[in-house]
CSV table of C-alpha atoms in Angstrom, one decimal:
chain,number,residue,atom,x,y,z
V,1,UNK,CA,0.0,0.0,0.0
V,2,UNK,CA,3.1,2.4,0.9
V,3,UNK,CA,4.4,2.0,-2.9
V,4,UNK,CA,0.8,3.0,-3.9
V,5,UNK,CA,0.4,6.2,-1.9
V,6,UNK,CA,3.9,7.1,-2.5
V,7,UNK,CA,3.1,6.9,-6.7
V,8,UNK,CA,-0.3,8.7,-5.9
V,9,UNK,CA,1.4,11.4,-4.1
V,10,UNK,CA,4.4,12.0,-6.4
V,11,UNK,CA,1.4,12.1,-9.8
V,12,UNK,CA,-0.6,14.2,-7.6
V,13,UNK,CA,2.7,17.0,-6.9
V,14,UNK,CA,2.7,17.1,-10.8
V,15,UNK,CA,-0.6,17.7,-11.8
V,16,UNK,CA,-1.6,20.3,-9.0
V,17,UNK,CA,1.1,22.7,-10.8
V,18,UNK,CA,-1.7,23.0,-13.8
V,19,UNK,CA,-4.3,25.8,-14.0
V,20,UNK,CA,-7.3,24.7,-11.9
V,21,UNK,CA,-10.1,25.5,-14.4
V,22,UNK,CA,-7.6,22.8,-16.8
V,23,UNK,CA,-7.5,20.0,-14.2
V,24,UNK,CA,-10.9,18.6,-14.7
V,25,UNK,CA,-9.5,18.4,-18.5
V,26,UNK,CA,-5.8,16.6,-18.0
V,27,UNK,CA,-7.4,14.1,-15.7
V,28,UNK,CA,-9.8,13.4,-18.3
V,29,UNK,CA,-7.0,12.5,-20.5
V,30,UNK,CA,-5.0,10.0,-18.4
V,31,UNK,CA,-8.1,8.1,-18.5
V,32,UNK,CA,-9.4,10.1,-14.9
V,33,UNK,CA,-13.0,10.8,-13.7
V,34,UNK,CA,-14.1,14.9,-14.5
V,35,UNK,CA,-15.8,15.9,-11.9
V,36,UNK,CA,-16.7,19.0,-11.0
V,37,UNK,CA,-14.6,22.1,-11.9
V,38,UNK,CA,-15.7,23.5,-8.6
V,39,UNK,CA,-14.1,21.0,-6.7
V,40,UNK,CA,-10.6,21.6,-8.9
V,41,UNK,CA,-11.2,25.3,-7.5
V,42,UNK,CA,-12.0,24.4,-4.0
V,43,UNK,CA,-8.2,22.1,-3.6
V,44,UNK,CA,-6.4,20.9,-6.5
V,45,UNK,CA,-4.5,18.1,-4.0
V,46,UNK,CA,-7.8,16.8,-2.8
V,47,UNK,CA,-9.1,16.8,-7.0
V,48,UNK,CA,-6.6,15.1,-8.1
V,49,UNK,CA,-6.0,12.3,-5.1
V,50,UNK,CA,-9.6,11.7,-5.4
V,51,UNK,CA,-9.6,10.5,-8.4
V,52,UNK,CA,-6.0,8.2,-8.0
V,53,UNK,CA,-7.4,7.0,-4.5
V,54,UNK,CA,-8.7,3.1,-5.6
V,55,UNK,CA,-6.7,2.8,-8.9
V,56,UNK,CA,-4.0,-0.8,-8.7
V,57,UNK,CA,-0.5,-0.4,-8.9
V,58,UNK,CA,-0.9,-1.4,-12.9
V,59,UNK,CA,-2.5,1.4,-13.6
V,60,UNK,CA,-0.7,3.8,-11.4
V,61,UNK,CA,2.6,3.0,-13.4
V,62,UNK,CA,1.2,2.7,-16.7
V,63,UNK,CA,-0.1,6.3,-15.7
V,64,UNK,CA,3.2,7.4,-14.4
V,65,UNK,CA,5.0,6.7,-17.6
V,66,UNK,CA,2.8,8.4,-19.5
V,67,UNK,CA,3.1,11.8,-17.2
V,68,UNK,CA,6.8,11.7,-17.1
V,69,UNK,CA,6.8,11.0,-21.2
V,70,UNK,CA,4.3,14.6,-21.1
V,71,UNK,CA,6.1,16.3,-18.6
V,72,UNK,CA,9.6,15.7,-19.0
V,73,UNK,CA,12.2,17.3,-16.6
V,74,UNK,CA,9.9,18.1,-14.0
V,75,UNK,CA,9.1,14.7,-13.6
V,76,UNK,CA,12.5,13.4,-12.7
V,77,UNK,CA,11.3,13.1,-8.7
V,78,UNK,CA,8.4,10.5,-10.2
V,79,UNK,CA,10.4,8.9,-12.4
V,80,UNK,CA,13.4,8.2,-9.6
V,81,UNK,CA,10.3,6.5,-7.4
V,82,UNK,CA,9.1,4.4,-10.8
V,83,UNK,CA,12.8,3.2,-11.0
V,84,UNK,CA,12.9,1.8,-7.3
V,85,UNK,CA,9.3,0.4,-7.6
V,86,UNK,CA,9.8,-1.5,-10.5
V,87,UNK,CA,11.7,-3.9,-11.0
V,88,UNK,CA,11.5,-4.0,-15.2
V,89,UNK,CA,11.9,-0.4,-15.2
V,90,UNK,CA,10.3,2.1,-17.6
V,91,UNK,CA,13.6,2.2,-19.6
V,92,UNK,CA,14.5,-0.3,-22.8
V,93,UNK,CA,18.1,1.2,-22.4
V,94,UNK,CA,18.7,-0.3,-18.8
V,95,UNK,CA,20.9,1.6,-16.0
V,96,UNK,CA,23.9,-0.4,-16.3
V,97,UNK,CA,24.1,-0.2,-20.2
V,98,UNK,CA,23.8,4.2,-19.8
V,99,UNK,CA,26.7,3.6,-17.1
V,100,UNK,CA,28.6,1.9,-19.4
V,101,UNK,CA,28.5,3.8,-21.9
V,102,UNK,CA,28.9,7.1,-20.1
V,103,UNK,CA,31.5,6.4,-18.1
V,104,UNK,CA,33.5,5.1,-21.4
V,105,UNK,CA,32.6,8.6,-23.0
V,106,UNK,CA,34.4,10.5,-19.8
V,107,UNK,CA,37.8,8.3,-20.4
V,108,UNK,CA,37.4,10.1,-24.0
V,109,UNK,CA,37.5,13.1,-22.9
V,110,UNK,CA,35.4,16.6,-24.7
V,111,UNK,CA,32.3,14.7,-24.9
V,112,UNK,CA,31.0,17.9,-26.6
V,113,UNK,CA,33.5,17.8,-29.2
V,114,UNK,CA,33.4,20.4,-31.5
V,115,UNK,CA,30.7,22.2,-30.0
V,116,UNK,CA,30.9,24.8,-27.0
V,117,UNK,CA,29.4,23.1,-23.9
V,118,UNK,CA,26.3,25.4,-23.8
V,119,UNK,CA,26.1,24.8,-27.5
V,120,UNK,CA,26.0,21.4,-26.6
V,121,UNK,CA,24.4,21.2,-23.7
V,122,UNK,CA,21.4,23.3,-25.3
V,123,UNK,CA,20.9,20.9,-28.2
V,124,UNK,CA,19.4,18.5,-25.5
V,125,UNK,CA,17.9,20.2,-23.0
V,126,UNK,CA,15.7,22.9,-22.8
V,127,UNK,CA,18.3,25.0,-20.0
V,128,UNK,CA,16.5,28.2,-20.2
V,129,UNK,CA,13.2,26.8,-18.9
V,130,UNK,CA,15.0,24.1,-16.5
V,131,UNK,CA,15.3,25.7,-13.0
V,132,UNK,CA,18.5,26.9,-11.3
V,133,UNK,CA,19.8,25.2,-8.1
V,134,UNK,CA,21.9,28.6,-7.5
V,135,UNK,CA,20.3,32.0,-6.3
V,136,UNK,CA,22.4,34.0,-8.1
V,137,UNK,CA,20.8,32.3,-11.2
V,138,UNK,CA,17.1,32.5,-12.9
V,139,UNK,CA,17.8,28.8,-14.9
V,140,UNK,CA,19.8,26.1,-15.6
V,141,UNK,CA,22.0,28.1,-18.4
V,142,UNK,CA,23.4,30.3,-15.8
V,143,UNK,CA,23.9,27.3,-13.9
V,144,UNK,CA,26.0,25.4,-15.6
V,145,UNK,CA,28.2,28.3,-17.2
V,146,UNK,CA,28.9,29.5,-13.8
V,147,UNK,CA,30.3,25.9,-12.4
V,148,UNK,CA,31.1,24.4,-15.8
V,149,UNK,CA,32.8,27.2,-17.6
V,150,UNK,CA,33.3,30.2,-15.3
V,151,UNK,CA,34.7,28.6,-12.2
V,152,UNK,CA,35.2,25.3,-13.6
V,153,UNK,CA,34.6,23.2,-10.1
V,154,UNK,CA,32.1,20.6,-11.6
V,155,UNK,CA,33.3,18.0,-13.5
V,156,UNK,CA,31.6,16.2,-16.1
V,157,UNK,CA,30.4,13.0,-14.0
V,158,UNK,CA,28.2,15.8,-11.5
V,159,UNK,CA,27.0,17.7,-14.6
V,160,UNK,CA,25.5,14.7,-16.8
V,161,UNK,CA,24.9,12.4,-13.6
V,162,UNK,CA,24.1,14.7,-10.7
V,163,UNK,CA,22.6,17.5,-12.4
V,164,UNK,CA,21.2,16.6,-15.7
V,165,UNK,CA,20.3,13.3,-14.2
V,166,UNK,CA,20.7,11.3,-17.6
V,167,UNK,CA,21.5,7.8,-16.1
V,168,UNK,CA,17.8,8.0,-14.9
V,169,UNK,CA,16.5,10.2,-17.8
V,170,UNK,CA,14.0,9.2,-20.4
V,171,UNK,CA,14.7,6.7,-23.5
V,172,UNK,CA,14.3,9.6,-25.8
V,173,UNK,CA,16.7,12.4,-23.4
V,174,UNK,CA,19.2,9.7,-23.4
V,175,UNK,CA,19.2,8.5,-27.2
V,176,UNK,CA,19.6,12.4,-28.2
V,177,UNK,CA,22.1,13.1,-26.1
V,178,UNK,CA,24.1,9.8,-27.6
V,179,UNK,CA,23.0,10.7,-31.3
V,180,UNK,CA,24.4,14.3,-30.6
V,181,UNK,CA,27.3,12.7,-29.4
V,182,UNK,CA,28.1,11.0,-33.0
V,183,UNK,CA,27.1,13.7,-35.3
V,184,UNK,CA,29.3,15.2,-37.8
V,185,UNK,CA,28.6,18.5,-36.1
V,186,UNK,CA,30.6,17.0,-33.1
V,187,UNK,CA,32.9,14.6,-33.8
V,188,UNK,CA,35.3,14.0,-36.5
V,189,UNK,CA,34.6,11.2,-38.6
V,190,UNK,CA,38.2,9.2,-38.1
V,191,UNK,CA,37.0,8.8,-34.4
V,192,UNK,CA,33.4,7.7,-35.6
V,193,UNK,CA,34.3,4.0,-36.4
V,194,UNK,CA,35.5,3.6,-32.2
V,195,UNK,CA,33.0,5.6,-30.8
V,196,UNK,CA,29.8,3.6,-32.8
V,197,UNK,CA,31.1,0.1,-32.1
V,198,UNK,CA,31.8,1.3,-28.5
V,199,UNK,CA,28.4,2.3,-27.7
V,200,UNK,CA,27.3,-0.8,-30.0
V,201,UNK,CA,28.4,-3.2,-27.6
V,202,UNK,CA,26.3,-1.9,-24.7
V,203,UNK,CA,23.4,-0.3,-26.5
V,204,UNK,CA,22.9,-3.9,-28.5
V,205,UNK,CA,22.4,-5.9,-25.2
V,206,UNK,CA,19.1,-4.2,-24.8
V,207,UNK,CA,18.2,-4.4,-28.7
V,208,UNK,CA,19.0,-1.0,-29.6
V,209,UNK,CA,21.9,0.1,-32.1
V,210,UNK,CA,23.7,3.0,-34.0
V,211,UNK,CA,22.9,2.9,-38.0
V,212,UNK,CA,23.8,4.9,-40.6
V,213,UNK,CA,20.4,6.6,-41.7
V,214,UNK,CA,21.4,9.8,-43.2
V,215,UNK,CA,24.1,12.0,-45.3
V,216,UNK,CA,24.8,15.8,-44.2
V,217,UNK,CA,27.1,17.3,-46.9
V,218,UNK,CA,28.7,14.4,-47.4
V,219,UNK,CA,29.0,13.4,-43.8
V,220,UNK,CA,27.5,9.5,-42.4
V,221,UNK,CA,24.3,10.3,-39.9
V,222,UNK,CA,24.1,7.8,-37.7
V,223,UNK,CA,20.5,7.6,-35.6
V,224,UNK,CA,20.0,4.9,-32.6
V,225,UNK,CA,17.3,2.4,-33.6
V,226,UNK,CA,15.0,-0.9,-32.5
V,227,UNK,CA,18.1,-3.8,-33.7
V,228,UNK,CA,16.4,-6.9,-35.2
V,229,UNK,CA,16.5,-10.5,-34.8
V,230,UNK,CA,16.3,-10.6,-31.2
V,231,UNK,CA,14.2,-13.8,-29.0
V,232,UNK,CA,11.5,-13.4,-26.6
V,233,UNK,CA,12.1,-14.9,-23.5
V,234,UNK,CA,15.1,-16.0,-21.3
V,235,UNK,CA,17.3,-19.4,-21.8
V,236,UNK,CA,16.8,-21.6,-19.2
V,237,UNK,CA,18.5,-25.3,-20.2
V,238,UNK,CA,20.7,-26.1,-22.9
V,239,UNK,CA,20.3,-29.7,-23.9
V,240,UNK,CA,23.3,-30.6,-26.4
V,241,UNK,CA,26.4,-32.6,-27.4
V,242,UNK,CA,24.4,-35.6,-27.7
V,243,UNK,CA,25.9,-39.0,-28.7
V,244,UNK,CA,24.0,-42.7,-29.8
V,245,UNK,CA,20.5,-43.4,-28.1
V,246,UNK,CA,18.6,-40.4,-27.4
V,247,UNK,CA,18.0,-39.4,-23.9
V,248,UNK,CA,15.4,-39.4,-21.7
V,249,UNK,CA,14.4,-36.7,-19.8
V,250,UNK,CA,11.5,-35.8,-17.6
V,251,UNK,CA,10.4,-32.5,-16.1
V,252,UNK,CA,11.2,-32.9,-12.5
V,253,UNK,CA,10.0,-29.5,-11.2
V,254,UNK,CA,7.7,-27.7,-13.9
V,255,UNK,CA,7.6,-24.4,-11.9
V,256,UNK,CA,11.1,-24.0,-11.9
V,257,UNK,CA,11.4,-26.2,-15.6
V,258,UNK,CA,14.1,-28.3,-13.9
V,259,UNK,CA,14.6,-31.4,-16.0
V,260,UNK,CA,16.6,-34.4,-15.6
V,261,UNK,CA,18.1,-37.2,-17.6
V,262,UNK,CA,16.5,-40.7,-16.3
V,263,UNK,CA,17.6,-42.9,-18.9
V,264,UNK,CA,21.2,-42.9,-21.3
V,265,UNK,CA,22.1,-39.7,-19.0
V,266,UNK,CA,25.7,-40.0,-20.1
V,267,UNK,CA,24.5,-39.5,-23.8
V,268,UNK,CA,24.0,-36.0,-23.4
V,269,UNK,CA,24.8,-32.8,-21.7
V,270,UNK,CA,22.5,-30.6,-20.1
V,271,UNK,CA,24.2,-27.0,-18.9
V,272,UNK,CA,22.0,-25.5,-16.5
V,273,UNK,CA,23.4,-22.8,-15.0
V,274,UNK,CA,21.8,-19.3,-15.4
V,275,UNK,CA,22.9,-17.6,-18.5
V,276,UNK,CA,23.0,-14.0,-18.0
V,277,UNK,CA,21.9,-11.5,-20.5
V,278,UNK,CA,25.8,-10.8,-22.2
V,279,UNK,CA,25.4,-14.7,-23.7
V,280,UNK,CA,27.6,-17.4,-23.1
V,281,UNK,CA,31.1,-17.5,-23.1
V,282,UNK,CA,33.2,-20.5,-23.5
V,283,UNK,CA,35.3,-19.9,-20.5
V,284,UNK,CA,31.9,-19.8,-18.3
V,285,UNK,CA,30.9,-23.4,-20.2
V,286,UNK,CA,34.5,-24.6,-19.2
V,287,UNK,CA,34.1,-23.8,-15.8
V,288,UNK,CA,30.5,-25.2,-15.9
V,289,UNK,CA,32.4,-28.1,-16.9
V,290,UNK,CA,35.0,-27.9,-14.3
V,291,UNK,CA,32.3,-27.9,-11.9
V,292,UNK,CA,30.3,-31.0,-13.4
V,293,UNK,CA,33.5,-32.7,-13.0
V,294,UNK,CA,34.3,-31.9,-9.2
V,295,UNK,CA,37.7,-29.6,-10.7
V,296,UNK,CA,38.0,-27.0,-8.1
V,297,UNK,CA,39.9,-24.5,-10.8
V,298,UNK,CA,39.5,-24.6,-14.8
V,299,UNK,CA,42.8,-25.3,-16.5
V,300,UNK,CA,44.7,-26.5,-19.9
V,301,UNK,CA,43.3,-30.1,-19.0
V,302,UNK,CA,39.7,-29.6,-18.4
V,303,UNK,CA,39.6,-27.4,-21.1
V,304,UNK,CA,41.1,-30.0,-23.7
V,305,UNK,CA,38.3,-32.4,-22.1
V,306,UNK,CA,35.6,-30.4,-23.0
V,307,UNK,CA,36.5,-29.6,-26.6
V,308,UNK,CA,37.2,-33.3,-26.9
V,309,UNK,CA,34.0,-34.1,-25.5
V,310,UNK,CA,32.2,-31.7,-27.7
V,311,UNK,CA,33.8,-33.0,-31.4
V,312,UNK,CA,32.6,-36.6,-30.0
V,313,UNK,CA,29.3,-35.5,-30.7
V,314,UNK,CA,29.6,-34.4,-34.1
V,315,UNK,CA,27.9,-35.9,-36.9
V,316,UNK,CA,30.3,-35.1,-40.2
V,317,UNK,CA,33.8,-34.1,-41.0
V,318,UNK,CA,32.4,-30.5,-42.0
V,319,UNK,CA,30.8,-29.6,-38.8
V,320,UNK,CA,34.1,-30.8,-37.1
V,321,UNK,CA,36.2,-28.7,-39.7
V,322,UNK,CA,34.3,-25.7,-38.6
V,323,UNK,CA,34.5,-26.3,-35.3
V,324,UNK,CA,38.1,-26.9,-34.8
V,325,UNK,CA,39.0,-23.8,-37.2
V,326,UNK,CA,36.4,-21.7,-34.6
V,327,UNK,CA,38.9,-22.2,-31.8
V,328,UNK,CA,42.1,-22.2,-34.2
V,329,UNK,CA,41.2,-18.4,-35.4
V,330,UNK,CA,39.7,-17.3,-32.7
V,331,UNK,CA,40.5,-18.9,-28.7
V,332,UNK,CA,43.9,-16.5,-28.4
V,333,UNK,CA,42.6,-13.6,-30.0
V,334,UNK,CA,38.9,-13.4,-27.7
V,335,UNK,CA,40.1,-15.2,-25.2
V,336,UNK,CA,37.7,-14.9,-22.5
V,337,UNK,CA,35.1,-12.9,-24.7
V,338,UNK,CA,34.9,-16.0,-26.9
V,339,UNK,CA,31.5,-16.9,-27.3
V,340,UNK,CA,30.9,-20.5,-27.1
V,341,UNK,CA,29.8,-22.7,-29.9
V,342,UNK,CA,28.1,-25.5,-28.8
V,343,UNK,CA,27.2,-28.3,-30.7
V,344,UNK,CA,24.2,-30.5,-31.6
V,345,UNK,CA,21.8,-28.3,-29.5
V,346,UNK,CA,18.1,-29.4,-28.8
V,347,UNK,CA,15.6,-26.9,-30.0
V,348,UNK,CA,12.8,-29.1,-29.6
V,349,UNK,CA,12.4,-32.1,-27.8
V,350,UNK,CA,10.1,-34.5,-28.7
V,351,UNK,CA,10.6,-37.8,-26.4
V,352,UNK,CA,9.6,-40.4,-28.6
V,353,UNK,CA,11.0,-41.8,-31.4
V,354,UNK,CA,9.9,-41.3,-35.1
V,355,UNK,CA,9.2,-45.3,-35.2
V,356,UNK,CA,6.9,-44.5,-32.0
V,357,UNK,CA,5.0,-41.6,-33.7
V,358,UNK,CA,4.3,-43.9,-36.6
V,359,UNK,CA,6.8,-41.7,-38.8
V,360,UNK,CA,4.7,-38.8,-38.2
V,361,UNK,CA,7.1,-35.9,-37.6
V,362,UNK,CA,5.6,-33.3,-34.6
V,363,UNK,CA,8.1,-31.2,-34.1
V,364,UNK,CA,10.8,-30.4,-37.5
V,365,UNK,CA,14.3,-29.7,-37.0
V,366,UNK,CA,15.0,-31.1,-33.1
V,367,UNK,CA,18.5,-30.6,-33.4
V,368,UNK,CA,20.7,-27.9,-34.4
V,369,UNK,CA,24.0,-28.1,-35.7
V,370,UNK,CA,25.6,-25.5,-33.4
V,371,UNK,CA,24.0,-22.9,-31.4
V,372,UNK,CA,25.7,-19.2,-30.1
V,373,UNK,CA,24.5,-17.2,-27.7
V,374,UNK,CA,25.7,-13.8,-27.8
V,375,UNK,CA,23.1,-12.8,-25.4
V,376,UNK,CA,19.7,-13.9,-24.1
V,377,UNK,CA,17.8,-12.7,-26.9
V,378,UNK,CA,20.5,-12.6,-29.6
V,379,UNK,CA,20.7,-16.6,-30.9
V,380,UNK,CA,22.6,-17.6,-33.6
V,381,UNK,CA,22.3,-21.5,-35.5
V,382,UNK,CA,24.5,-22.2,-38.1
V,383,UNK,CA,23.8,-25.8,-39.8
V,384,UNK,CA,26.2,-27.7,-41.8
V,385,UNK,CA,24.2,-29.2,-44.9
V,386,UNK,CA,24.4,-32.4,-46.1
V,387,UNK,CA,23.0,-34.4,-48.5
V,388,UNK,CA,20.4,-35.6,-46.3
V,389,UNK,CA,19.2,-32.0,-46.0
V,390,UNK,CA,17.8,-31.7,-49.8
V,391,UNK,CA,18.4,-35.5,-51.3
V,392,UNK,CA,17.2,-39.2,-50.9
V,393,UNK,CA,20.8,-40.8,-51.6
V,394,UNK,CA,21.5,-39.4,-55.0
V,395,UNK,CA,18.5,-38.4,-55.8
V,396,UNK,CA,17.1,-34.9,-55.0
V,397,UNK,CA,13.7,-34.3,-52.9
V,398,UNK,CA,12.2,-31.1,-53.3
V,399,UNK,CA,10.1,-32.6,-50.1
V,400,UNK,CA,12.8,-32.6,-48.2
V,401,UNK,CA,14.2,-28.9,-49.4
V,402,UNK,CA,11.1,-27.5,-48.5
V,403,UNK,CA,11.2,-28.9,-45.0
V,404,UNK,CA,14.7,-27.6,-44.3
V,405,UNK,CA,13.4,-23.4,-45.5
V,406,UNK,CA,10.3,-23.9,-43.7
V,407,UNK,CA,12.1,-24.7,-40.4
V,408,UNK,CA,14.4,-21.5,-41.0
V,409,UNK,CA,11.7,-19.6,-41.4
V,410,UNK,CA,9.9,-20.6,-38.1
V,411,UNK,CA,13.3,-19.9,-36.4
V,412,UNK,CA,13.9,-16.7,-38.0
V,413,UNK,CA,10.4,-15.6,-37.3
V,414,UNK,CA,11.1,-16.4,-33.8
V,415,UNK,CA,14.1,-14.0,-33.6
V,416,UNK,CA,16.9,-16.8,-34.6
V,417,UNK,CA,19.8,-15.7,-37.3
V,418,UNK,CA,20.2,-18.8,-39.1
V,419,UNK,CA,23.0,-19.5,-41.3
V,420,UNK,CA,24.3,-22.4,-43.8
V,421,UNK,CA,27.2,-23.8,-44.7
V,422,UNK,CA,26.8,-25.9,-48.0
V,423,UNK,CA,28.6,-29.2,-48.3
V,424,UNK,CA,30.2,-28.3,-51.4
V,425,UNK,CA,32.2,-25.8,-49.7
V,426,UNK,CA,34.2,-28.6,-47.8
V,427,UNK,CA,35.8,-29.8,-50.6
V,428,UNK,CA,38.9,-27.8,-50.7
V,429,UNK,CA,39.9,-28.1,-47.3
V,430,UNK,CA,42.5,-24.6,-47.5
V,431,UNK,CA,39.6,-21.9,-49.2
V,432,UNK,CA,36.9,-23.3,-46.4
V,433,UNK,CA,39.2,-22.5,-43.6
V,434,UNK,CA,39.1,-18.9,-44.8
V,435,UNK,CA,35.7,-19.0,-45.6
V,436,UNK,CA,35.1,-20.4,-42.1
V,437,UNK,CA,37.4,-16.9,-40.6
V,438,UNK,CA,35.9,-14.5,-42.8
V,439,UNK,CA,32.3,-15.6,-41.4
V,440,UNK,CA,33.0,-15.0,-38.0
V,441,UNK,CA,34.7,-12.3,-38.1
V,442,UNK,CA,31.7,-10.4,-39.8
V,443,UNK,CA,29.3,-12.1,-36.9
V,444,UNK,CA,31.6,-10.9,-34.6
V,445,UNK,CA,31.6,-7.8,-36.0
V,446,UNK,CA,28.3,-7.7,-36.7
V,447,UNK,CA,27.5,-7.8,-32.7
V,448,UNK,CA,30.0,-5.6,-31.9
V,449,UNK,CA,32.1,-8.3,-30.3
V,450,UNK,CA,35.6,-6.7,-30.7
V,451,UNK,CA,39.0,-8.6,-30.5
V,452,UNK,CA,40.7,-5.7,-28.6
């Protein structure tokens, strides 16, 4: 009840500071009773709170967002109590993906670039109607050039954090202020290429990213948008690696979809542990693996054992070639930013066997070739083709072609990048092993995963 009154309260503080003969009117547009303009006249607290009093926590934040979206900078006290009473936040761009990124642009250095600070500063915010936390001054212009420029005794971190308040500042404050950041006005275009797949790195996490949209006198625009291909939902067990009969597994806790293996356990591996929103490294399956094995630290050894374990599981020569080339080109140069590739993944899991079902096929496409997660949302299958994905022997089958694109689509649909490597590109063992580089090192590149 204390998080209700406090959200009542802190809307109410807000729309008091409109005229009274206009509050029967803005209530009526956040979905609020009228009433009676007399009452508005009679105490514009006791209107207002009136009409809140009754109204679920659901509604109160939906109602919140919406008044801090209309009232911008003289919201900020309503939207610092939104932040701490819930838990998904009202931001897409997160807290710790802003600190990131801020705190990179300090070690920079002249986050203004070309520009004069007010310049600048003025492009964002409206300073002449913000108000002034200093006497002496009528707004937040005179503000700032008195600490920032005349006696120089704030630094950057108090004027963007502590005074501007961007960490906690709207999706749209926030986005300017980074697009400002990038523009040809402001910075040169040599330093562009660091500064975009900087902010890339973080602002992708939560599926937003910098793209070239625009040209300004020959000058590259770049504008922060919604990034693609991204999955609904969080990855929970990663069944994978498996090797002759297929396993059986049970749900042994369907609240907390725990599973377990009660039958050819050893055929198969299951990695359980939570898998946080950055992906999954190959170090943090190594040590998963160190763990499974009762090793107190990873090392060289356990290491080797995995990767051994992993290529036992393989079903062809290609999807071994591209595996061992993976860690050839790229285990020393990522080193613990190396995303793990992990083999023969279950997408679906279908517990009986295609004799069972009476060869009718439920689920298509159980396994995947290899499976990366570069974060919780951002999944990436790459399948090595065979024969046996578009022929009977020698003998094509559009049947079975058609099959194999209408399972890509269902996963691309569902936020998957799937990509293929033909079978023909196997044969000369030298050109695939360049072909194999060159395609991860645009993927990499592609989700800003840098090798510096």
């Amino acid at each position: 009840m204390s998080n209700i009154n406090e959200l009542i309260n802190a809307i109410t503080s807000i729309l008091i500071d409109e005229k009274a003969y206009d509050l029967p009117n803005v209530c009526l547009k956040y979905g609020l009773d009228y009433g009676d303009e007399s009452e508005a006249f009679n105490s514009k607290r006791v209107y207002v709170q009136r009409r809140l009093k009754g109204k679920d926590q659901i509604f109160l934040l939906d109602l919140a967002k919406r008044v801090i979206d209309d009232y911008g900078s003289n919201a900020n006290e309503l939207l610092k109590i939104i932040n701490r009473l819930n838990p998904n936040g009202l931001f897409n761009i997160s807290e710790l993906t802003r600190r990131n990124i801020i705190k990179w642009l300090y070690s920079q250095g002249n986050i203004e670039g070309k520009l004069e600070l007010m310049d600048f500063l003025s492009r964002i915010w409206d300073l002449e109607n913000m108000p002034s936390t200093d006497p002496r001054f009528n707004d937040a212009l005179g503000d700032i050039w008195q600490h920032m420029i005349n006696n120089s005794d704030w630094d950057e971190k108090y004027l963007y954090e502590d005074y501007l308040e961007l960490i906690t500042a709207t999706d749209e404050i926030l986005i300017r202020f980074l697009e400002l950041v990038v523009h040809p006005l402001v910075r040169e275009q040599l330093e562009l290429k660091e500064y975009i797949e900087t902010m890339n790195s973080h602002l992708i996490k939560d599926g937003f990213e910098f793209v070239p949209t625009d040209n300004l006198s020959g000058y590259t625009v770049f504008t922060i948008n919604k990034s693609g291909g991204r999955v609904k939902g969080r990855a929970k067990n990663l069944i994978f690696a498996a090797i002759g009969a297929k396993p059986d597994i049970i749900i042994s806790d369907s609240i907390n979809n725990d599973i377990k293996i009660v039958n050819n356990q050893s055929n198969c591996l299951i990695y359980d542990y939570p898998i946080s929103n950055s992906g999954l490294s190959w170090l943090e399956m190594v040590q998963w693996w160190a763990d499974t094995n009762g090793v107190d630290k990873i090392n060289r050894e356990i290491e080797v054992n995995l990767y051994k374990r992993l290529i036992s599981s393989m079903d062809s020569e290609p999807e071994r070639i591209v595996y061992k080339n993976y860690f050839h080109f790229f285990r020393n140069q990522l080193k613990e930013k190396l995303p793990a590739l992990i083999p023969q993944v279950y997408l679906h899991y279908d517990p009986y066997t295609m004799k069972q079902r009476v060869n009718l096929k439920v689920l298509p496409r159980q396994r995947m070739d290899f499976l990366l997660l570069f974060s919780n949302q951002q999944r990436i299958v790459i399948e090595i083709d065979g024969k046996q994905h578009y022929s009977n022997g020698d003998i094509s089958s559009p049947k079975l072609y058609a099959g194999m694109v209408n399972a890509d689509r269902e996963l691309k649909l569902r936020g998957y990048e799937v990509y293929r490597f033909g079978g023909y590109e196997f044969l000369d063992e030298e050109k695939v092993k360049e072909t194999i580089k060159e395609f991860f090192e645009r993927l990499f590149s592609k989700h800003c995963i840098n090798f510096n």
